[in-house]
Coordinates of C-alpha atoms in Angstrom, one line a residue:
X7 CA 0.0 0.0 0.0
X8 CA 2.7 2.7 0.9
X9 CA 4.3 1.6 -2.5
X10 CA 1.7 2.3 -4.3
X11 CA 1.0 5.7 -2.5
X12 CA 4.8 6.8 -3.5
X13 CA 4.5 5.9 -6.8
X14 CA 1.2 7.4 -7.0
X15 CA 3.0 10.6 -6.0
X16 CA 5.6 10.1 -8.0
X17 CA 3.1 10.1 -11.2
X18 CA 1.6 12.9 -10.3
X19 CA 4.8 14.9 -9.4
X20 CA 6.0 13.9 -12.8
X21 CA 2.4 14.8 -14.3
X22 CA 2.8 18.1 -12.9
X23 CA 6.5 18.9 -13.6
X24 CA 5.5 18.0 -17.6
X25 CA 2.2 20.2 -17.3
X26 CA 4.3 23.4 -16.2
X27 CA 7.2 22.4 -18.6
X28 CA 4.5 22.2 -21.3
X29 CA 2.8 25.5 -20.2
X30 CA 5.9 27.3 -20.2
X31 CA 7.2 25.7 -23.6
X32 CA 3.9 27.0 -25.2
X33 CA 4.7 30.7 -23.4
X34 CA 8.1 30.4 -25.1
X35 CA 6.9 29.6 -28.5
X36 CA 4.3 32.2 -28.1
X37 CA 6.7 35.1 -27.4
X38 CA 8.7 33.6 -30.8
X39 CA 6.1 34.0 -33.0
X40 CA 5.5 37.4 -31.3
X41 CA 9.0 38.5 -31.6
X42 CA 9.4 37.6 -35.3
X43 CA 5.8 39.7 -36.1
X44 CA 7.4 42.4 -34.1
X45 CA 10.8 42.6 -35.6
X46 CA 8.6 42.3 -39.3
X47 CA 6.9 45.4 -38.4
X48 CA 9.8 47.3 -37.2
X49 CA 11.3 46.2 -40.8
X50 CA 8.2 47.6 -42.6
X51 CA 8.1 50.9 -40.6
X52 CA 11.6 51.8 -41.8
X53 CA 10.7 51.0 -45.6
X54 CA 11.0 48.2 -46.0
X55 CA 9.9 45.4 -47.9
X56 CA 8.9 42.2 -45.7
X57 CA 6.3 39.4 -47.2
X58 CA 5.9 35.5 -46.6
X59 CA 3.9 32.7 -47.3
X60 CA 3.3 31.7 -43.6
X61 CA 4.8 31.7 -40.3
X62 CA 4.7 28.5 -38.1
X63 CA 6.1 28.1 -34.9
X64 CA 6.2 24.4 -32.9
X65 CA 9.4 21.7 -32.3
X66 CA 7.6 20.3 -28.6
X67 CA 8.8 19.2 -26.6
X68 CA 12.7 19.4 -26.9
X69 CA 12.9 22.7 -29.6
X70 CA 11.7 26.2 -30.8
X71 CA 11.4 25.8 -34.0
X72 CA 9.7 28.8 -36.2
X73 CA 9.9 28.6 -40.1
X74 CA 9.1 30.9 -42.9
X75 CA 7.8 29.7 -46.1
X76 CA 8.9 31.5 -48.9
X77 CA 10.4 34.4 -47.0
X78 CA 11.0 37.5 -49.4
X79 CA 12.9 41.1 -47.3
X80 CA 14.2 44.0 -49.7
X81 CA 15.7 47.3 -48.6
X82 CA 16.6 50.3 -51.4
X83 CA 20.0 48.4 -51.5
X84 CA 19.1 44.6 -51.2
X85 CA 16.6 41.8 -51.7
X86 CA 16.7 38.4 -50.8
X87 CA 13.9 35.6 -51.6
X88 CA 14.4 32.5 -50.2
X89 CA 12.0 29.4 -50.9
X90 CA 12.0 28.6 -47.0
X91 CA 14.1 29.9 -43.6
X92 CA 13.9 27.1 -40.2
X93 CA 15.5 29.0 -37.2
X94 CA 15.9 26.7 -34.0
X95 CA 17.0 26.3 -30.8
X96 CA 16.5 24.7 -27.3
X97 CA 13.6 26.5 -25.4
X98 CA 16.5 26.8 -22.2
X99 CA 19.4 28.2 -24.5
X100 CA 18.5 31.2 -27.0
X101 CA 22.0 32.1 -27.4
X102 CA 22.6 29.6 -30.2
X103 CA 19.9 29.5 -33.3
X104 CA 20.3 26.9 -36.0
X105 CA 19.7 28.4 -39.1
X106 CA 18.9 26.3 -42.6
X107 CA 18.2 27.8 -45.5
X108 CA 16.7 24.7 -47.8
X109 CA 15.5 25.5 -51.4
X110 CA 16.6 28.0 -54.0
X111 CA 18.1 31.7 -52.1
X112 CA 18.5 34.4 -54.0
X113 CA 20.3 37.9 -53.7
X114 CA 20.2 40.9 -55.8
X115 CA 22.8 44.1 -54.8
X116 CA 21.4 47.2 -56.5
X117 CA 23.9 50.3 -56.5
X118 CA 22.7 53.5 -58.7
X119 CA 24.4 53.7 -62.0
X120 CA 25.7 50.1 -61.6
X121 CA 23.6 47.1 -63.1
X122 CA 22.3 44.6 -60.0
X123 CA 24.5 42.1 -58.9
X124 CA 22.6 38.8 -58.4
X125 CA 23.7 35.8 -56.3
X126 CA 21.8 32.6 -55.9
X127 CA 22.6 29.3 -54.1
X128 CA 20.6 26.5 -55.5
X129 CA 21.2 23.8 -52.8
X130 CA 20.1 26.5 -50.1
X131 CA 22.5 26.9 -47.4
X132 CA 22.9 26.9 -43.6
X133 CA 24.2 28.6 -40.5
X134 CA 23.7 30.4 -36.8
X135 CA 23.4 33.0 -35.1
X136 CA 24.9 33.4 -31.8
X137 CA 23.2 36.0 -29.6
X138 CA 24.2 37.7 -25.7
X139 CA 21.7 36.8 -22.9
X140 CA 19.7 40.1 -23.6
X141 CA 19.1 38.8 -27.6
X142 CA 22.1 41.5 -28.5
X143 CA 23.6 39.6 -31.7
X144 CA 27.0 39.4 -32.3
X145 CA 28.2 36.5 -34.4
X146 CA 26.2 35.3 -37.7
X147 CA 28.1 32.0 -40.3
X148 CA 26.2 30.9 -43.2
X149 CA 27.6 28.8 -45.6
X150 CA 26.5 28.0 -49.3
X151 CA 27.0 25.5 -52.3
X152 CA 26.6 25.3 -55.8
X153 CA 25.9 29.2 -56.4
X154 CA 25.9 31.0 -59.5
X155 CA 27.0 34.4 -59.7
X156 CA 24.9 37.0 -62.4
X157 CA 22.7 33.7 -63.6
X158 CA 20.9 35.9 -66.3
X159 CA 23.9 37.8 -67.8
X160 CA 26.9 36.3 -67.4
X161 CA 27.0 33.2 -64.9
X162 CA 30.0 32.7 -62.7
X163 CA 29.2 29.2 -61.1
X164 CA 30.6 28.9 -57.6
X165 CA 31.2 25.8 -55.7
X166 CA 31.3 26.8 -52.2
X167 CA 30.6 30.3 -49.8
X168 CA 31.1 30.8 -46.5
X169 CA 30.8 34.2 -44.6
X170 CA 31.0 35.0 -40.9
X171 CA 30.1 38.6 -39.5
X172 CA 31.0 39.5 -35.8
X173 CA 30.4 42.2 -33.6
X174 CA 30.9 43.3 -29.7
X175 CA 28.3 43.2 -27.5
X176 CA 29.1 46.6 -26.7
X177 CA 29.4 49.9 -29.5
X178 CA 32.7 50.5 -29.8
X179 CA 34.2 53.4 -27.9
X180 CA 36.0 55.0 -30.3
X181 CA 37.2 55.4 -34.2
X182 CA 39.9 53.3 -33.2
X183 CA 37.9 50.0 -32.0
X184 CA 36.6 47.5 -34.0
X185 CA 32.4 47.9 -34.5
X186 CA 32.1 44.7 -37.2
X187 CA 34.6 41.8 -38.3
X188 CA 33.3 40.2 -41.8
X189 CA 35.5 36.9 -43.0
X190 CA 33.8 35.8 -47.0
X191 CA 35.4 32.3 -48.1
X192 CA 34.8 31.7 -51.8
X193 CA 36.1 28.5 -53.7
X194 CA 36.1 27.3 -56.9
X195 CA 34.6 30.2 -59.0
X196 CA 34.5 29.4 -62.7
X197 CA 35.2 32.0 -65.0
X198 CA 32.9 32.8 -68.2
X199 CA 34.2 32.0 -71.7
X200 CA 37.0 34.7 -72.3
X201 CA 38.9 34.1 -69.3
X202 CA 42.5 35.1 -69.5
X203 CA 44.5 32.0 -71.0
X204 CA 47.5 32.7 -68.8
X205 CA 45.2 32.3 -65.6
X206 CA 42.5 30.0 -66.6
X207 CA 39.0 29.8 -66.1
X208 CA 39.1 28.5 -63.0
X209 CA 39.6 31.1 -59.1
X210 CA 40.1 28.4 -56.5
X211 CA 40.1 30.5 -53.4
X212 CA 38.8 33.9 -52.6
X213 CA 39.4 34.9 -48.6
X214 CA 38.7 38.3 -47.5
X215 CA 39.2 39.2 -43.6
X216 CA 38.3 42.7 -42.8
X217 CA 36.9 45.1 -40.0
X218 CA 35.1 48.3 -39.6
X219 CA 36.4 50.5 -37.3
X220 CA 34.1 52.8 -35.6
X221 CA 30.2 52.1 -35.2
X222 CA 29.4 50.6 -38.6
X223 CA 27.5 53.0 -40.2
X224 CA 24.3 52.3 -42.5
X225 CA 24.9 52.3 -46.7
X226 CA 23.4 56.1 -46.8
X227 CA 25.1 59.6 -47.2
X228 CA 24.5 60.8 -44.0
X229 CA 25.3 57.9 -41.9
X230 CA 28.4 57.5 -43.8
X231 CA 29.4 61.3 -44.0
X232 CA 29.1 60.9 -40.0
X233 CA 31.3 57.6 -39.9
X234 CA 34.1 59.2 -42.0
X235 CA 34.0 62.8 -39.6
X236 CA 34.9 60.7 -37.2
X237 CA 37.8 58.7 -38.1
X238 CA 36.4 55.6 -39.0
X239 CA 37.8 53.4 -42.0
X240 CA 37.6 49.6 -42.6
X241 CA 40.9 47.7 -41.9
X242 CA 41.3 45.2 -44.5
X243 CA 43.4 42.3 -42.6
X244 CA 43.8 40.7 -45.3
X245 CA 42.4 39.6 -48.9
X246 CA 44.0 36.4 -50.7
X247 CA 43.5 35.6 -54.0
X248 CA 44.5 32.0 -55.9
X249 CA 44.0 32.0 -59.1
X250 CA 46.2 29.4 -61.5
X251 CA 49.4 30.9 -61.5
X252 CA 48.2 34.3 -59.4
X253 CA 48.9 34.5 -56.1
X254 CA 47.7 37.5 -54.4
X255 CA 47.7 38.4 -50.6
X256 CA 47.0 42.2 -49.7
X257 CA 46.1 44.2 -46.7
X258 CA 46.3 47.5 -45.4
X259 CA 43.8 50.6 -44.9
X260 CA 40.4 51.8 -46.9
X261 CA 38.7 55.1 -46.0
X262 CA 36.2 57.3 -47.8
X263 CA 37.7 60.8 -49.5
X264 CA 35.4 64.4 -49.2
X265 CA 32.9 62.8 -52.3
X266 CA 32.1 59.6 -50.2
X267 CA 34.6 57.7 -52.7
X268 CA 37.1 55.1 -51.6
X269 CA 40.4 55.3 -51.2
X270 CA 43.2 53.1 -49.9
X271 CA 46.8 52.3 -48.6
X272 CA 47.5 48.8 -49.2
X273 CA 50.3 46.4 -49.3
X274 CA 50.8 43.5 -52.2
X275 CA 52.5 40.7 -52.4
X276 CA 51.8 39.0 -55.7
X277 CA 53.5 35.8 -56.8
X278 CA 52.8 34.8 -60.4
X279 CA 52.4 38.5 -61.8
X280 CA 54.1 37.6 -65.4
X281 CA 50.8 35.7 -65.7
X282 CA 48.6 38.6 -65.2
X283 CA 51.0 41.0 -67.2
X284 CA 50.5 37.8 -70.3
X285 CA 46.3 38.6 -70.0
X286 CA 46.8 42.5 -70.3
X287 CA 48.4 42.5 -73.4
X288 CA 45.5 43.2 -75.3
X289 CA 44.9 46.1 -73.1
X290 CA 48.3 48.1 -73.3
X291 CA 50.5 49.2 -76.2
X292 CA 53.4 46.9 -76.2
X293 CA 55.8 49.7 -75.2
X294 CA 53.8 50.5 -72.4
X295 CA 53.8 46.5 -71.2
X296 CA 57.5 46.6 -72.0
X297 CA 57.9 49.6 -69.7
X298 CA 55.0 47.2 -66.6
X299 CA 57.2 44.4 -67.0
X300 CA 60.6 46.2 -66.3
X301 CA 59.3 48.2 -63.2
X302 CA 57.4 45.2 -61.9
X303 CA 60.7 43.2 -62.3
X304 CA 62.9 45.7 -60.6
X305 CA 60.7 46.0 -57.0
X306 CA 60.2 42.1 -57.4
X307 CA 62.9 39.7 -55.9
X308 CA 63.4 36.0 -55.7
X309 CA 62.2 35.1 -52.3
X310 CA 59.1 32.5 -53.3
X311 CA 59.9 28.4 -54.0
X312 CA 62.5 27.6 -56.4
X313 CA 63.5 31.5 -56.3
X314 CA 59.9 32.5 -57.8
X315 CA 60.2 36.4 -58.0
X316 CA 57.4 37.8 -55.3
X317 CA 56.6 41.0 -56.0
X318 CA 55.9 43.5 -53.2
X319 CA 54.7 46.7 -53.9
X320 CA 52.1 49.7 -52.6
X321 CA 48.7 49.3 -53.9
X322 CA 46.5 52.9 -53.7
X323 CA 43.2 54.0 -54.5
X324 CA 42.8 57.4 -55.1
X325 CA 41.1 60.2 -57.0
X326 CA 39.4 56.7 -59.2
X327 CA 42.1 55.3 -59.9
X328 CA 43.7 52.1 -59.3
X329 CA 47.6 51.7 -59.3
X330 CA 50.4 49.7 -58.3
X331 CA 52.8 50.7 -56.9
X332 CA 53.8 54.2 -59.0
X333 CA 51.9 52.6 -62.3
X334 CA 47.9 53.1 -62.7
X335 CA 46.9 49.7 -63.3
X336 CA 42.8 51.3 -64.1
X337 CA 40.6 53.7 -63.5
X338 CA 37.4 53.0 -61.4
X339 CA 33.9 54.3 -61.3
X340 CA 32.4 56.5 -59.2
X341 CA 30.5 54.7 -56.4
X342 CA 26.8 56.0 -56.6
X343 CA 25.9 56.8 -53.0
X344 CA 24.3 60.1 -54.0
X345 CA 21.8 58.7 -57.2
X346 CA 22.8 59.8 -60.6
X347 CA 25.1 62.4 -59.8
X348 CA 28.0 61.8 -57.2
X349 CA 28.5 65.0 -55.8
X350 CA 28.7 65.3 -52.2
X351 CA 26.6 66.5 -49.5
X352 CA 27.0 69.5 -47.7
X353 CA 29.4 69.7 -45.6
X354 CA 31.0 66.7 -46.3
X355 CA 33.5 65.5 -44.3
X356 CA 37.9 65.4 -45.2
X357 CA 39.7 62.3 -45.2
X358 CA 39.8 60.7 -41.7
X359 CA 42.9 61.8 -39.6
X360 CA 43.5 64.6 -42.0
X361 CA 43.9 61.9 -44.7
X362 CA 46.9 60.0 -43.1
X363 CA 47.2 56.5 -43.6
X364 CA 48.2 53.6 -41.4
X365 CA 49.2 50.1 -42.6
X366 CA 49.3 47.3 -41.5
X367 CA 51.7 44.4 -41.9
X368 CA 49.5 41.3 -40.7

């Protein structure tokens, strides 16, 4: 009899301890879906564009699990459509979301006077996002296969992309303290029809490390004219290119000038640059390549395997143009941050630091 009275209790402790659990699982899942409806609203109210085909939220009893079918969000600058987006995570730990992205995802970059840039992964992709105790994110990885690059113009198909943004918990202090750190991992990129000979068709690796310094500031005039005034710049740690015979590995400093247009101090090391000097002969005069080959050979020296020459040399971006070292390897266009015409707001701001420059030499 006493046996059977404990277990009885037993039971019903248990019954109880799953009734709250399933109480407060349900509350969870409720303030989810409440969040997500919230955060679509907020979107909207700022312009801009947020639609779906439905919004479900369940998992019980282990998971939160919300999904968006056919999730579509476009800003003036961006648009994404995804055929379907799972977040999940335990209902005791919301510092860790899974994210999976299965289906077709595509992304369209539009920049005034530039034709959109379109990216789409067709095997969908996945990731997470890591958040603070108070929901504050700071770390974001997704990772991608079989993409193509421009798939109605010119496709660039794309075997693999990963890409990682961090940021502190905290805004940074000052100019001088890092507000976001973005790592984007591309391999295997083949080339269109046309590709230099001397290179091939084929970019295995693509890695680009870099960080904004100062409180990131949004892709508009004002909020940028306000990042530059005070000191920020984005500290490219490093961008490494493989590409057949090309090696490239650069890093140094990018700010914006008085029009809102880059410029840069960076440092080269290129290993393989006969190669790329072999694909620009149908864009210089052969004196002039005569005259690229001779400087390039006298700041190179043979340092790489088998005594490869390795050529080390100041790369700058200024006043749109491109060059290496003291030769202008191309002009660039404008970047169109003001609509059709490029001139700058009032009162725009001078270089950062009085246009100084600091390298570095990771």
């Amino acid at each position: 009899m006493r046996v059977r009275k404990i277990l009885g209790f037993a039971v019903l402790a248990l019954a109880l301890l799953a009734g709250a659990y399933s109480v407060w699982w349900w509350q969870a899942a409720s303030a989810v879906e409440r969040g997500v409806l919230a955060w679509m609203d907020e979107q909207r109210a700022a312009g801009a564009v947020v639609a779906h085909d439905g919004l479900s939220v369940g998992g019980y009893p282990f998971t939160i699990r919300a999904a968006l079918e056919a999730p579509h969000l476009a800003t003036r600058d961006v648009e994404w459509r995804g055929a379907r987006l799972v977040a999940e995570a335990p209902p005791w730990n919301h510092t860790r979301i899974a994210l999976s992205l299965p289906g077709e995802q595509r992304v369209t970059v539009v920049q005034a006077n530039q034709p959109p840039f379109t990216l789409v992964a067709h095997d969908g992709g996945h990731g997470h996002v890591g958040l603070t105790l108070t929901g504050q994110p700071v770390e974001a990885r997704l990772a991608f296969a079989n993409l193509v690059a421009q798939p109605d113009a010119l496709p660039v198909p794309i075997a693999a992309l990963d890409l990682t943004a961090s940021q502190p918990a905290a805004p940074p202090a000052s100019h001088t303290d890092t507000g976001l750190s973005v790592t984007l991992e591309a391999r295997g990129a083949t080339l269109p029809d046309g590709a230099p000979d001397s290179l091939g068709r084929e970019v295995q690796r693509l890695l680009l490390t870099a960080r904004i310094l100062g409180q990131p500031p949004k892709p508009e005039p004002v909020s940028l004219s306000a990042w530059s005034r005070d000191g920020g710049t984005l500290q490219l740690d490093g961008l490494n290119v493989d590409w057949g015979p090309l090696k490239l590995a650069m890093n140094g400093t990018l700010a914006l000038d008085a029009a809102l247009q880059p410029q840069a101090a960076l440092t080269a090391e290129v290993r393989g640059y006969q190669a790329v000097l072999d694909a620009l002969q149908g864009m210089f005069r052969p004196k002039e390549l005569a005259m690229a080959r001779t400087m390039l050979g006298l700041l190179a020296r043979p340092t790489g395997p088998n005594g490869e020459p390795v050529l080390t040399a100041p790369v700058t971006v200024q006043n749109r143009g491109l060059f290496l070292g003291p030769l202008k390897v191309a002009a660039l266009p404008a970047v169109g941050l003001y609509g059709r015409t490029c001139a700058p707001p009032p009162g725009a701001p001078p270089l950062p630091r009085g246009g100084s420059w600091s390298l570095t030499t990771n």
